[in-house]
Every structure is written in C-alpha cells, then in structure tokens.
C-alpha cells in the first residue's frame, strides 16, 4: 500500500549505551528524606512522656509528608532527564509509590499529632481535632488540602481506577497541585522546625518553588513553545489492519524535536469531542523533518475516534518521551518482541537498530498483522528476520517458552530484547527471558498503561 509516509534510509546508530541515572536520582531523593528527619532531630531537644513521643512521631511524619508532596509533584513535571533517560513508565511507578507514601504519612501525621495534643491537654481526640482545625493558623486551608489528597488517593486505587474513565482520573489527579498549595502554609506556620529558623524555612521554600518552576516550565511553557513553533496538523489517516489506523502528522522543522525511534508523544487532537484528552501514542516510523506517524488501535473512546480525524485537524503534542531507544543497547544483536499494537515503537526500531536484528510479532491472525508489509520490506532491505506467532486454525495460542525462543533465536542470552505489548504479555515474557538466561539489563520495556 502506497502512503504519504514512504520509508527512507535511517542514519546508523552507534553502539554506545548510556547509563541510566535512576540510581543517582533515587539516592538523591532518599538523601532528602534523611535530611528532613535530621531537621527534626536538630530542632528537638528531648522527648518526654507519651504526649511527647506521639507529637514527635507526628512531626516526623508531617515533615516527611511535606517532603513527599514536593517529590510527588516533581515526578509529575515531565522533566526530560527523567522521562527520556529513566523512562516514563518507571517514573510513573515512582510517582504511584510516592503517592501511597504521601497518603500513609498524612494519615499517620494527623492521627499522631491529634493524639499527642489530646494527651497533652487532657481532652478527647475529637475535641482536639475541632480546636486545631478552627483555631490554629492556616488549618482550614490545610484541612481542605488534606481532603483533596485523600480523594486523589482513593481515585488512584486500582479497584477504583478500573471503574472510572481515564479523563476522570486525569483531571482528578491534577487537583494534587491545589492540595499541595493549600497545605503548604500550615507547614511553615506551625512547623516548629521552621519557626525562628530562617535557613530551614528558606530551604523549604526553595524546595517547593523549585518544583513549581519545573512544573510551569516543562508542563506549560515548553509544550506551548513546541506547538506554536511546529504547528502540527493531521496529514492523513489510513487503515493498517482491522481496527488499527495510522495517523500521519505534518509540521514545521520536526527534526528539532529530537524524537527518536522507540519514543512516544502525548497527543491531543483538536477535533470535536477529543480536545480534552491527551493520550500517549508511540511513533510507528522513524521521525522525518516534516512528518511524524503514529499507529493506533481502537481500544477506548479516544482511540476509537482516531479514524474519524480529518486532514487539517490541528494537533497539540507533548514530548518526545520514553527511553526505549537504541541508547539502551549493550549488544550488536537485538530481538524485538511485539504483541498486537505493541508493534508500533518496535517497527521504528526495527528499521533503525544496527547490527543483527530479529523481530518476533505475536498476533491472532495474519489479518491482524498491522504494518506487516512494511516489516517485510524492511526485512528484505536490511537482511533482518521477521518471525510471526499466530493463533492456530482453531484459535489455539502459540506458547512463547524458553525452548521455543531459543530454537528461534540462537544465542538468545546474548541479545538485547525490546518488549512491547499488553502488560500481562510483557510480564510473562520477562519471566521467560530471565529463565532463558537473558540478563535483566538487556530486557527493555516500557508500559503505557498510565
């Protein structure tokens, strides 16, 4: 099938694996938490009695909760160092973990502080709670922020998330910014670690203002500049397989984006009913100076509307994001394993990864092999291999086992393996690859289940 996005030769990519900064970033975050505890230690002369222990533990939990709020927002800022070098999926997991820590610390802080104050004043916890909320400075705003944080935490729970739409979750999640803003005032107004301690107060302000600057820059100003500069619009939409469509986007000086095969953008199509949703879709072909292409399977309301896009529709994009690129390679031999629409980033990598490359494509039937013609053309052009794992005539699924993978790919343990597909598929394949002797550092995967 001839399209407006014909294949072009891609420049070679040298084998120069870049070390992920994940370890250094985690060490820095934990060092910050340790510094917060030391701040309490420095300010506390002694802890006496049950009330002292309760309030002391509550203060520690409160400080750590305040620090975790800043970390939580910083991980949402889409900083390129995190999104492109560590990986969006890994950062998303850190963010989810930080969210759970934040909510737990918040509960501990509220319970212990109120219990400590009640023990100190000889009153009930309920009466102490009313007094604190109504009489203490900044506490009304802090209470509102606390309620919001709890609501965000509840809607982020897996059981709730599975029953709500992505848009509801996304816009509820944005309330985290309001919650952090509302709770900040009481931290510096009531925190004994900050009262009369100018350096500690200045450091706390610097932490929050620095995180706010990251959010404003990378989530607001950078996307605005990108879209004003590159002025992207839909060029064409065409079907690749049943329920699978490619969208070609034209823009100005797109090479300046620095997009790499294997990366993705968050796309917002300014068409009726689609402008409120931003969805991550991978590039399904190497980027060109004037064109980008994504390939989408109709799985939800947003993706099902993609085939209805008309040429000329304005596009708002953010990115590029993702670290599943050639920079991860540690070997001159690569195995790409895709399932379903997971072929999209691997198709771009299949064309551009140098060395000995094999692609294994899992699909139900031959008709479901999206981009199959392009894969065959790339295979012939570069002398690479394409293998297919299709259901049998009665619908039986082929098993990808240690033995079958070793039979299909010699020296499997010496390959870099790129995985893309449904979460369960990638998880099972990861276990199979590890059992086959493939080192963890050579298994590269990103999940887009945000």
GROMACS .gro file of C-alpha atoms in nm:
model
  450
    1UNK     CA    1   0.000   0.000   0.000
    2UNK     CA    2   0.147   0.335  -0.104
    3UNK     CA    3   0.112   0.610   0.153
    4UNK     CA    4   0.237   0.962   0.209
    5UNK     CA    5   0.485   0.822   0.461
    6UNK     CA    6   0.726   0.618   0.249
    7UNK     CA    7   1.024   0.452   0.412
    8UNK     CA    8   1.358   0.630   0.399
    9UNK     CA    9   1.704   0.515   0.495
   10UNK     CA   10   1.786   0.594   0.855
   11UNK     CA   11   2.130   0.700   0.976
   12UNK     CA   12   2.329   0.434   1.161
   13UNK     CA   13   2.314   0.437   1.539
   14UNK     CA   14   2.647   0.366   1.712
   15UNK     CA   15   2.666   0.117   1.996
   16UNK     CA   16   2.718   0.349   2.291
   17UNK     CA   17   2.485   0.250   2.575
   18UNK     CA   18   2.408   0.533   2.816
   19UNK     CA   19   2.388   0.453   3.183
   20UNK     CA   20   2.054   0.530   3.343
   21UNK     CA   21   2.065   0.798   3.616
   22UNK     CA   22   1.789   0.615   3.807
   23UNK     CA   23   2.019   0.507   4.090
   24UNK     CA   24   2.158   0.855   4.141
   25UNK     CA   25   1.811   1.012   4.139
   26UNK     CA   26   1.678   0.763   4.394
   27UNK     CA   27   1.982   0.819   4.615
   28UNK     CA   28   1.921   1.193   4.599
   29UNK     CA   29   1.554   1.151   4.694
   30UNK     CA   30   1.634   0.928   4.992
   31UNK     CA   31   1.908   1.169   5.100
   32UNK     CA   32   1.646   1.444   5.102
   33UNK     CA   33   1.422   1.231   5.326
   34UNK     CA   34   1.714   1.173   5.563
   35UNK     CA   35   1.782   1.547   5.573
   36UNK     CA   36   1.419   1.609   5.669
   37UNK     CA   37   1.447   1.368   5.965
   38UNK     CA   38   1.772   1.535   6.070
   39UNK     CA   39   1.590   1.867   6.064
   40UNK     CA   40   1.351   1.734   6.327
   41UNK     CA   41   1.640   1.586   6.528
   42UNK     CA   42   1.827   1.917   6.529
   43UNK     CA   43   1.519   2.111   6.646
   44UNK     CA   44   1.415   1.863   6.918
   45UNK     CA   45   1.600   1.889   7.249
   46UNK     CA   46   1.424   1.598   7.420
   47UNK     CA   47   1.114   1.381   7.403
   48UNK     CA   48   0.931   1.333   7.734
   49UNK     CA   49   0.623   1.125   7.810
   50UNK     CA   50   0.359   0.965   7.589
   51UNK     CA   51   0.241   1.302   7.459
   52UNK     CA   52   0.596   1.394   7.360
   53UNK     CA   53   0.652   1.067   7.175
   54UNK     CA   54   0.319   1.095   6.993
   55UNK     CA   55   0.371   1.455   6.883
   56UNK     CA   56   0.735   1.388   6.795
   57UNK     CA   57   0.642   1.096   6.571
   58UNK     CA   58   0.360   1.305   6.425
   59UNK     CA   59   0.600   1.588   6.345
   60UNK     CA   60   0.839   1.349   6.170
   61UNK     CA   61   0.551   1.204   5.966
   62UNK     CA   62   0.434   1.556   5.881
   63UNK     CA   63   0.777   1.668   5.765
   64UNK     CA   64   0.821   1.356   5.554
   65UNK     CA   65   0.470   1.402   5.413
   66UNK     CA   66   0.552   1.760   5.316
   67UNK     CA   67   0.873   1.643   5.150
   68UNK     CA   68   0.686   1.359   4.975
   69UNK     CA   69   0.435   1.611   4.837
   70UNK     CA   70   0.719   1.802   4.670
   71UNK     CA   71   0.864   1.478   4.530
   72UNK     CA   72   0.519   1.373   4.409
   73UNK     CA   73   0.473   1.695   4.213
   74UNK     CA   74   0.831   1.689   4.084
   75UNK     CA   75   0.778   1.343   3.937
   76UNK     CA   76   0.470   1.479   3.756
   77UNK     CA   77   0.668   1.762   3.595
   78UNK     CA   78   0.778   1.558   3.289
   79UNK     CA   79   1.140   1.657   3.326
   80UNK     CA   80   1.333   1.527   3.021
   81UNK     CA   81   1.612   1.379   3.234
   82UNK     CA   82   1.353   1.154   3.399
   83UNK     CA   83   1.121   1.090   3.106
   84UNK     CA   84   1.389   1.014   2.845
   85UNK     CA   85   1.682   0.876   3.043
   86UNK     CA   86   1.500   0.678   3.313
   87UNK     CA   87   1.175   0.610   3.128
   88UNK     CA   88   0.821   0.738   3.161
   89UNK     CA   89   0.685   0.407   3.288
   90UNK     CA   90   0.947   0.383   3.562
   91UNK     CA   91   0.888   0.742   3.669
   92UNK     CA   92   0.514   0.670   3.673
   93UNK     CA   93   0.576   0.376   3.909
   94UNK     CA   94   0.786   0.602   4.134
   95UNK     CA   95   0.507   0.858   4.130
   96UNK     CA   96   0.249   0.595   4.226
   97UNK     CA   97   0.471   0.473   4.510
   98UNK     CA   98   0.534   0.828   4.629
   99UNK     CA   99   0.158   0.885   4.627
  100UNK     CA  100   0.099   0.586   4.853
  101UNK     CA  101   0.375   0.701   5.088
  102UNK     CA  102   0.228   1.051   5.094
  103UNK     CA  103  -0.122   0.937   5.187
  104UNK     CA  104   0.008   0.696   5.452
  105UNK     CA  105   0.232   0.962   5.607
  106UNK     CA  106  -0.058   1.206   5.603
  107UNK     CA  107  -0.277   0.963   5.796
  108UNK     CA  108  -0.001   0.895   6.048
  109UNK     CA  109   0.068   1.267   6.089
  110UNK     CA  110  -0.296   1.358   6.152
  111UNK     CA  111  -0.363   1.069   6.391
  112UNK     CA  112  -0.045   1.104   6.598
  113UNK     CA  113  -0.049   1.482   6.621
  114UNK     CA  114  -0.412   1.487   6.738
  115UNK     CA  115  -0.349   1.203   6.982
  116UNK     CA  116  -0.040   1.380   7.118
  117UNK     CA  117  -0.217   1.714   7.157
  118UNK     CA  118  -0.515   1.542   7.323
  119UNK     CA  119  -0.286   1.362   7.569
  120UNK     CA  120  -0.105   1.687   7.644
  121UNK     CA  121  -0.427   1.886   7.702
  122UNK     CA  122  -0.620   1.606   7.869
  123UNK     CA  123  -0.904   1.629   7.618
  124UNK     CA  124  -1.064   1.394   7.368
  125UNK     CA  125  -0.918   1.348   7.019
  126UNK     CA  126  -1.242   1.474   6.861
  127UNK     CA  127  -1.243   1.794   7.064
  128UNK     CA  128  -0.874   1.847   6.988
  129UNK     CA  129  -0.943   1.800   6.617
  130UNK     CA  130  -1.211   2.071   6.622
  131UNK     CA  131  -0.981   2.307   6.810
  132UNK     CA  132  -0.689   2.250   6.573
  133UNK     CA  133  -0.896   2.296   6.258
  134UNK     CA  134  -1.085   2.606   6.374
  135UNK     CA  135  -0.831   2.788   6.590
  136UNK     CA  136  -0.485   2.715   6.450
  137UNK     CA  137  -0.349   2.937   6.170
  138UNK     CA  138  -0.365   2.802   5.812
  139UNK     CA  139  -0.550   2.489   5.929
  140UNK     CA  140  -0.874   2.545   5.739
  141UNK     CA  141  -0.681   2.550   5.412
  142UNK     CA  142  -0.471   2.257   5.525
  143UNK     CA  143  -0.784   2.058   5.604
  144UNK     CA  144  -0.923   2.126   5.257
  145UNK     CA  145  -0.592   2.018   5.105
  146UNK     CA  146  -0.594   1.701   5.314
  147UNK     CA  147  -0.943   1.609   5.192
  148UNK     CA  148  -0.831   1.662   4.833
  149UNK     CA  149  -0.522   1.444   4.879
  150UNK     CA  150  -0.737   1.166   5.022
  151UNK     CA  151  -0.977   1.196   4.728
  152UNK     CA  152  -0.689   1.175   4.479
  153UNK     CA  153  -0.552   0.874   4.664
  154UNK     CA  154  -0.889   0.696   4.656
  155UNK     CA  155  -0.942   0.757   4.283
  156UNK     CA  156  -0.589   0.631   4.214
  157UNK     CA  157  -0.652   0.297   4.385
  158UNK     CA  158  -0.658   0.013   4.133
  159UNK     CA  159  -1.010  -0.100   4.230
  160UNK     CA  160  -1.150   0.249   4.171
  161UNK     CA  161  -0.932   0.330   3.871
  162UNK     CA  162  -1.058   0.026   3.680
  163UNK     CA  163  -1.417   0.155   3.712
  164UNK     CA  164  -1.356   0.514   3.602
  165UNK     CA  165  -1.251   0.667   3.274
  166UNK     CA  166  -0.902   0.796   3.203
  167UNK     CA  167  -1.026   1.155   3.173
  168UNK     CA  168  -1.190   1.146   3.518
  169UNK     CA  169  -0.874   1.004   3.674
  170UNK     CA  170  -0.650   1.252   3.492
  171UNK     CA  171  -0.840   1.566   3.587
  172UNK     CA  172  -0.893   1.448   3.945
  173UNK     CA  173  -0.521   1.384   3.963
  174UNK     CA  174  -0.449   1.745   3.867
  175UNK     CA  175  -0.612   1.850   4.195
  176UNK     CA  176  -0.289   1.737   4.361
  177UNK     CA  177  -0.147   2.078   4.274
  178UNK     CA  178  -0.430   2.251   4.462
  179UNK     CA  179  -0.387   2.018   4.760
  180UNK     CA  180  -0.014   2.089   4.785
  181UNK     CA  181  -0.074   2.464   4.760
  182UNK     CA  182  -0.339   2.456   5.033
  183UNK     CA  183  -0.131   2.252   5.276
  184UNK     CA  184   0.195   2.442   5.233
  185UNK     CA  185   0.102   2.740   5.452
  186UNK     CA  186   0.045   2.540   5.770
  187UNK     CA  187   0.379   2.363   5.729
  188UNK     CA  188   0.581   2.682   5.770
  189UNK     CA  189   0.330   2.850   6.007
  190UNK     CA  190   0.302   2.562   6.257
  191UNK     CA  191   0.614   2.357   6.196
  192UNK     CA  192   0.845   2.404   6.493
  193UNK     CA  193   1.138   2.319   6.266
  194UNK     CA  194   1.074   2.638   6.068
  195UNK     CA  195   0.962   2.884   6.334
  196UNK     CA  196   1.258   3.111   6.402
  197UNK     CA  197   1.487   2.904   6.175
  198UNK     CA  198   1.546   3.115   5.864
  199UNK     CA  199   1.780   2.868   5.683
  200UNK     CA  200   1.532   2.579   5.722
  201UNK     CA  201   1.243   2.798   5.609
  202UNK     CA  202   1.442   2.923   5.310
  203UNK     CA  203   1.533   2.565   5.212
  204UNK     CA  204   1.168   2.456   5.234
  205UNK     CA  205   1.057   2.748   5.018
  206UNK     CA  206   1.336   2.672   4.771
  207UNK     CA  207   1.223   2.308   4.750
  208UNK     CA  208   0.862   2.397   4.674
  209UNK     CA  209   0.937   2.691   4.446
  210UNK     CA  210   1.190   2.480   4.255
  211UNK     CA  211   0.934   2.205   4.199
  212UNK     CA  212   0.674   2.464   4.097
  213UNK     CA  213   0.920   2.609   3.845
  214UNK     CA  214   0.976   2.263   3.693
  215UNK     CA  215   0.601   2.213   3.652
  216UNK     CA  216   0.543   2.555   3.495
  217UNK     CA  217   0.839   2.518   3.261
  218UNK     CA  218   0.802   2.159   3.140
  219UNK     CA  219   0.424   2.116   3.160
  220UNK     CA  220   0.317   2.460   3.040
  221UNK     CA  221   0.582   2.672   2.870
  222UNK     CA  222   0.771   2.400   2.681
  223UNK     CA  223   0.453   2.247   2.528
  224UNK     CA  224   0.323   2.591   2.432
  225UNK     CA  225   0.652   2.675   2.261
  226UNK     CA  226   0.663   2.336   2.089
  227UNK     CA  227   0.318   2.366   1.938
  228UNK     CA  228   0.347   2.730   1.838
  229UNK     CA  229   0.680   2.658   1.670
  230UNK     CA  230   0.599   2.334   1.490
  231UNK     CA  231   0.228   2.391   1.406
  232UNK     CA  232   0.128   2.028   1.358
  233UNK     CA  233  -0.181   1.912   1.171
  234UNK     CA  234  -0.320   1.578   1.059
  235UNK     CA  235  -0.196   1.498   0.710
  236UNK     CA  236  -0.368   1.164   0.650
  237UNK     CA  237  -0.540   0.873   0.824
  238UNK     CA  238  -0.545   0.522   0.677
  239UNK     CA  239  -0.624   0.171   0.790
  240UNK     CA  240  -0.344  -0.077   0.859
  241UNK     CA  241  -0.544  -0.375   0.992
  242UNK     CA  242  -0.892  -0.437   1.134
  243UNK     CA  243  -0.940  -0.167   1.400
  244UNK     CA  244  -0.585  -0.032   1.354
  245UNK     CA  245  -0.518   0.305   1.188
  246UNK     CA  246  -0.212   0.515   1.116
  247UNK     CA  247  -0.218   0.892   1.152
  248UNK     CA  248   0.040   1.097   0.966
  249UNK     CA  249   0.109   1.439   1.121
  250UNK     CA  250   0.277   1.718   0.928
  251UNK     CA  251   0.462   2.004   1.094
  252UNK     CA  252   0.745   2.253   1.060
  253UNK     CA  253   1.106   2.166   1.149
  254UNK     CA  254   1.005   1.849   1.333
  255UNK     CA  255   1.367   1.731   1.333
  256UNK     CA  256   1.432   1.996   1.600
  257UNK     CA  257   1.215   1.795   1.841
  258UNK     CA  258   1.494   1.541   1.877
  259UNK     CA  259   1.249   1.250   1.864
  260UNK     CA  260   1.400   0.901   1.847
  261UNK     CA  261   1.261   0.570   1.719
  262UNK     CA  262   1.100   0.394   2.016
  263UNK     CA  263   0.976   0.714   2.181
  264UNK     CA  264   0.623   0.849   2.212
  265UNK     CA  265   0.435   1.177   2.238
  266UNK     CA  266   0.121   1.266   2.429
  267UNK     CA  267  -0.126   1.361   2.158
  268UNK     CA  268  -0.428   1.587   2.178
  269UNK     CA  269  -0.633   1.616   1.858
  270UNK     CA  270  -0.831   1.939   1.848
  271UNK     CA  271  -1.138   1.780   1.696
  272UNK     CA  272  -1.490   1.764   1.835
  273UNK     CA  273  -1.501   1.551   2.149
  274UNK     CA  274  -1.124   1.483   2.152
  275UNK     CA  275  -0.964   1.808   2.266
  276UNK     CA  276  -0.991   1.733   2.638
  277UNK     CA  277  -0.797   1.407   2.622
  278UNK     CA  278  -0.420   1.369   2.593
  279UNK     CA  279  -0.313   1.013   2.511
  280UNK     CA  280   0.034   0.858   2.469
  281UNK     CA  281   0.097   0.701   2.129
  282UNK     CA  282   0.435   0.578   2.004
  283UNK     CA  283   0.593   0.679   1.678
  284UNK     CA  284   0.539   0.390   1.437
  285UNK     CA  285   0.807   0.505   1.192
  286UNK     CA  286   1.134   0.697   1.226
  287UNK     CA  287   1.060   1.070   1.250
  288UNK     CA  288   1.117   1.290   0.947
  289UNK     CA  289   1.183   1.664   0.932
  290UNK     CA  290   0.828   1.727   0.811
  291UNK     CA  291   0.627   1.421   0.919
  292UNK     CA  292   0.557   1.205   1.222
  293UNK     CA  293   0.344   0.892   1.223
  294UNK     CA  294   0.156   0.705   1.494
  295UNK     CA  295  -0.046   0.385   1.465
  296UNK     CA  296  -0.347   0.339   1.692
  297UNK     CA  297  -0.577   0.051   1.777
  298UNK     CA  298  -0.936   0.131   1.870
  299UNK     CA  299  -0.945   0.024   2.235
  300UNK     CA  300  -1.127   0.314   2.403
  301UNK     CA  301  -1.335   0.622   2.328
  302UNK     CA  302  -1.037   0.833   2.226
  303UNK     CA  303  -0.861   0.575   2.008
  304UNK     CA  304  -1.193   0.471   1.851
  305UNK     CA  305  -1.241   0.831   1.733
  306UNK     CA  306  -0.899   0.846   1.566
  307UNK     CA  307  -1.023   0.700   1.232
  308UNK     CA  308  -1.271   0.990   1.212
  309UNK     CA  309  -0.996   1.254   1.210
  310UNK     CA  310  -0.990   1.471   0.901
  311UNK     CA  311  -0.683   1.611   0.723
  312UNK     CA  312  -0.608   1.956   0.852
  313UNK     CA  313  -0.714   1.884   1.212
  314UNK     CA  314  -0.488   2.073   1.449
  315UNK     CA  315  -0.269   1.864   1.678
  316UNK     CA  316  -0.133   1.951   2.021
  317UNK     CA  317   0.159   1.727   2.114
  318UNK     CA  318   0.393   1.699   2.412
  319UNK     CA  319   0.721   1.511   2.404
  320UNK     CA  320   0.916   1.323   2.297
  321UNK     CA  321   0.915   1.090   2.598
  322UNK     CA  322   1.039   0.741   2.669
  323UNK     CA  323   1.374   0.568   2.698
  324UNK     CA  324   1.314   0.255   2.488
  325UNK     CA  325   1.564   0.367   2.226
  326UNK     CA  326   1.889   0.249   2.074
  327UNK     CA  327   2.070   0.409   2.369
  328UNK     CA  328   1.977   0.104   2.578
  329UNK     CA  329   2.169  -0.141   2.359
  330UNK     CA  330   2.454  -0.334   2.512
  331UNK     CA  331   2.499  -0.582   2.227
  332UNK     CA  332   2.518  -0.584   1.847
  333UNK     CA  333   2.233  -0.838   1.844
  334UNK     CA  334   1.875  -0.739   1.919
  335UNK     CA  335   1.547  -0.927   1.949
  336UNK     CA  336   1.226  -0.724   1.926
  337UNK     CA  337   0.911  -0.892   2.060
  338UNK     CA  338   0.575  -0.726   1.993
  339UNK     CA  339   0.216  -0.822   2.062
  340UNK     CA  340  -0.078  -0.654   1.892
  341UNK     CA  341  -0.045  -0.278   1.856
  342UNK     CA  342   0.277  -0.301   2.059
  343UNK     CA  343   0.440  -0.332   1.717
  344UNK     CA  344   0.433   0.048   1.676
  345UNK     CA  345   0.754   0.153   1.856
  346UNK     CA  346   0.929  -0.170   1.756
  347UNK     CA  347   0.854  -0.111   1.388
  348UNK     CA  348   1.051   0.216   1.411
  349UNK     CA  349   1.333   0.043   1.598
  350UNK     CA  350   1.332  -0.247   1.351
  351UNK     CA  351   1.421  -0.004   1.074
  352UNK     CA  352   1.693   0.184   1.263
  353UNK     CA  353   1.866  -0.051   1.509
  354UNK     CA  354   2.201  -0.155   1.359
  355UNK     CA  355   2.354  -0.499   1.380
  356UNK     CA  356   2.179  -0.837   1.384
  357UNK     CA  357   1.808  -0.771   1.441
  358UNK     CA  358   1.521  -1.019   1.472
  359UNK     CA  359   1.157  -0.923   1.513
  360UNK     CA  360   0.900  -1.161   1.666
  361UNK     CA  361   0.542  -1.043   1.613
  362UNK     CA  362   0.257  -1.200   1.812
  363UNK     CA  363  -0.095  -1.159   1.670
  364UNK     CA  364  -0.417  -1.357   1.648
  365UNK     CA  365  -0.438  -1.390   1.269
  366UNK     CA  366  -0.247  -1.281   0.959
  367UNK     CA  367  -0.510  -1.009   0.904
  368UNK     CA  368  -0.420  -0.859   1.244
  369UNK     CA  369  -0.055  -0.804   1.148
  370UNK     CA  370  -0.052  -0.425   1.137
  371UNK     CA  371   0.235  -0.277   0.932
  372UNK     CA  372   0.316  -0.626   0.807
  373UNK     CA  373   0.401  -0.510   0.455
  374UNK     CA  374   0.645  -0.251   0.588
  375UNK     CA  375   0.809  -0.507   0.816
  376UNK     CA  376   0.867  -0.743   0.525
  377UNK     CA  377   1.013  -0.460   0.314
  378UNK     CA  378   1.247  -0.355   0.595
  379UNK     CA  379   1.348  -0.718   0.648
  380UNK     CA  380   1.443  -0.759   0.284
  381UNK     CA  381   1.616  -0.423   0.267
  382UNK     CA  382   1.845  -0.477   0.566
  383UNK     CA  383   1.870  -0.855   0.579
  384UNK     CA  384   1.689  -0.883   0.913
  385UNK     CA  385   1.444  -1.154   1.017
  386UNK     CA  386   1.071  -1.131   1.088
  387UNK     CA  387   0.904  -1.418   1.275
  388UNK     CA  388   0.532  -1.448   1.343
  389UNK     CA  389   0.347  -1.619   1.627
  390UNK     CA  390  -0.015  -1.657   1.513
  391UNK     CA  391  -0.308  -1.848   1.656
  392UNK     CA  392  -0.374  -2.192   1.514
  393UNK     CA  393  -0.671  -2.278   1.289
  394UNK     CA  394  -0.886  -2.349   1.595
  395UNK     CA  395  -0.775  -2.037   1.779
  396UNK     CA  396  -0.512  -2.206   1.994
  397UNK     CA  397  -0.246  -1.960   2.110
  398UNK     CA  398   0.119  -2.042   2.047
  399UNK     CA  399   0.327  -2.059   2.363
  400UNK     CA  400   0.642  -1.850   2.377
  401UNK     CA  401   0.860  -2.060   2.604
  402UNK     CA  402   1.228  -2.079   2.685
  403UNK     CA  403   1.265  -2.367   2.441
  404UNK     CA  404   1.073  -2.205   2.155
  405UNK     CA  405   1.261  -1.875   2.188
  406UNK     CA  406   1.598  -2.049   2.199
  407UNK     CA  407   1.502  -2.252   1.893
  408UNK     CA  408   1.401  -1.936   1.704
  409UNK     CA  409   1.694  -1.718   1.813
  410UNK     CA  410   2.041  -1.859   1.861
  411UNK     CA  411   2.245  -1.713   2.147
  412UNK     CA  412   1.930  -1.567   2.300
  413UNK     CA  413   2.111  -1.464   2.619
  414UNK     CA  414   2.349  -1.250   2.413
  415UNK     CA  415   2.070  -1.036   2.266
  416UNK     CA  416   1.921  -0.710   2.380
  417UNK     CA  417   1.547  -0.774   2.397
  418UNK     CA  418   1.291  -0.498   2.341
  419UNK     CA  419   0.937  -0.582   2.457
  420UNK     CA  420   0.615  -0.402   2.379
  421UNK     CA  421   0.262  -0.527   2.423
  422UNK     CA  422  -0.012  -0.570   2.683
  423UNK     CA  423   0.106  -0.563   3.042
  424UNK     CA  424   0.034  -0.932   3.109
  425UNK     CA  425   0.211  -1.035   2.788
  426UNK     CA  426   0.523  -0.831   2.872
  427UNK     CA  427   0.527  -0.958   3.231
  428UNK     CA  428   0.508  -1.323   3.123
  429UNK     CA  429   0.771  -1.276   2.853
  430UNK     CA  430   1.002  -1.108   3.101
  431UNK     CA  431   0.991  -1.416   3.323
  432UNK     CA  432   1.054  -1.643   3.024
  433UNK     CA  433   1.351  -1.436   2.911
  434UNK     CA  434   1.505  -1.432   3.258
  435UNK     CA  435   1.462  -1.810   3.276
  436UNK     CA  436   1.636  -1.832   2.938
  437UNK     CA  437   1.939  -1.653   3.080
  438UNK     CA  438   1.884  -1.304   2.937
  439UNK     CA  439   2.027  -1.054   3.189
  440UNK     CA  440   1.786  -0.801   3.334
  441UNK     CA  441   1.995  -0.513   3.195
  442UNK     CA  442   1.928  -0.640   2.842
  443UNK     CA  443   1.549  -0.658   2.870
  444UNK     CA  444   1.399  -0.324   2.769
  445UNK     CA  445   1.031  -0.249   2.817
  446UNK     CA  446   0.802   0.046   2.866
  447UNK     CA  447   0.436   0.028   2.962
  448UNK     CA  448   0.191   0.294   2.851
  449UNK     CA  449  -0.080   0.200   3.100
  450UNK     CA  450  -0.078   0.545   3.262
   0.00000   0.00000   0.00000
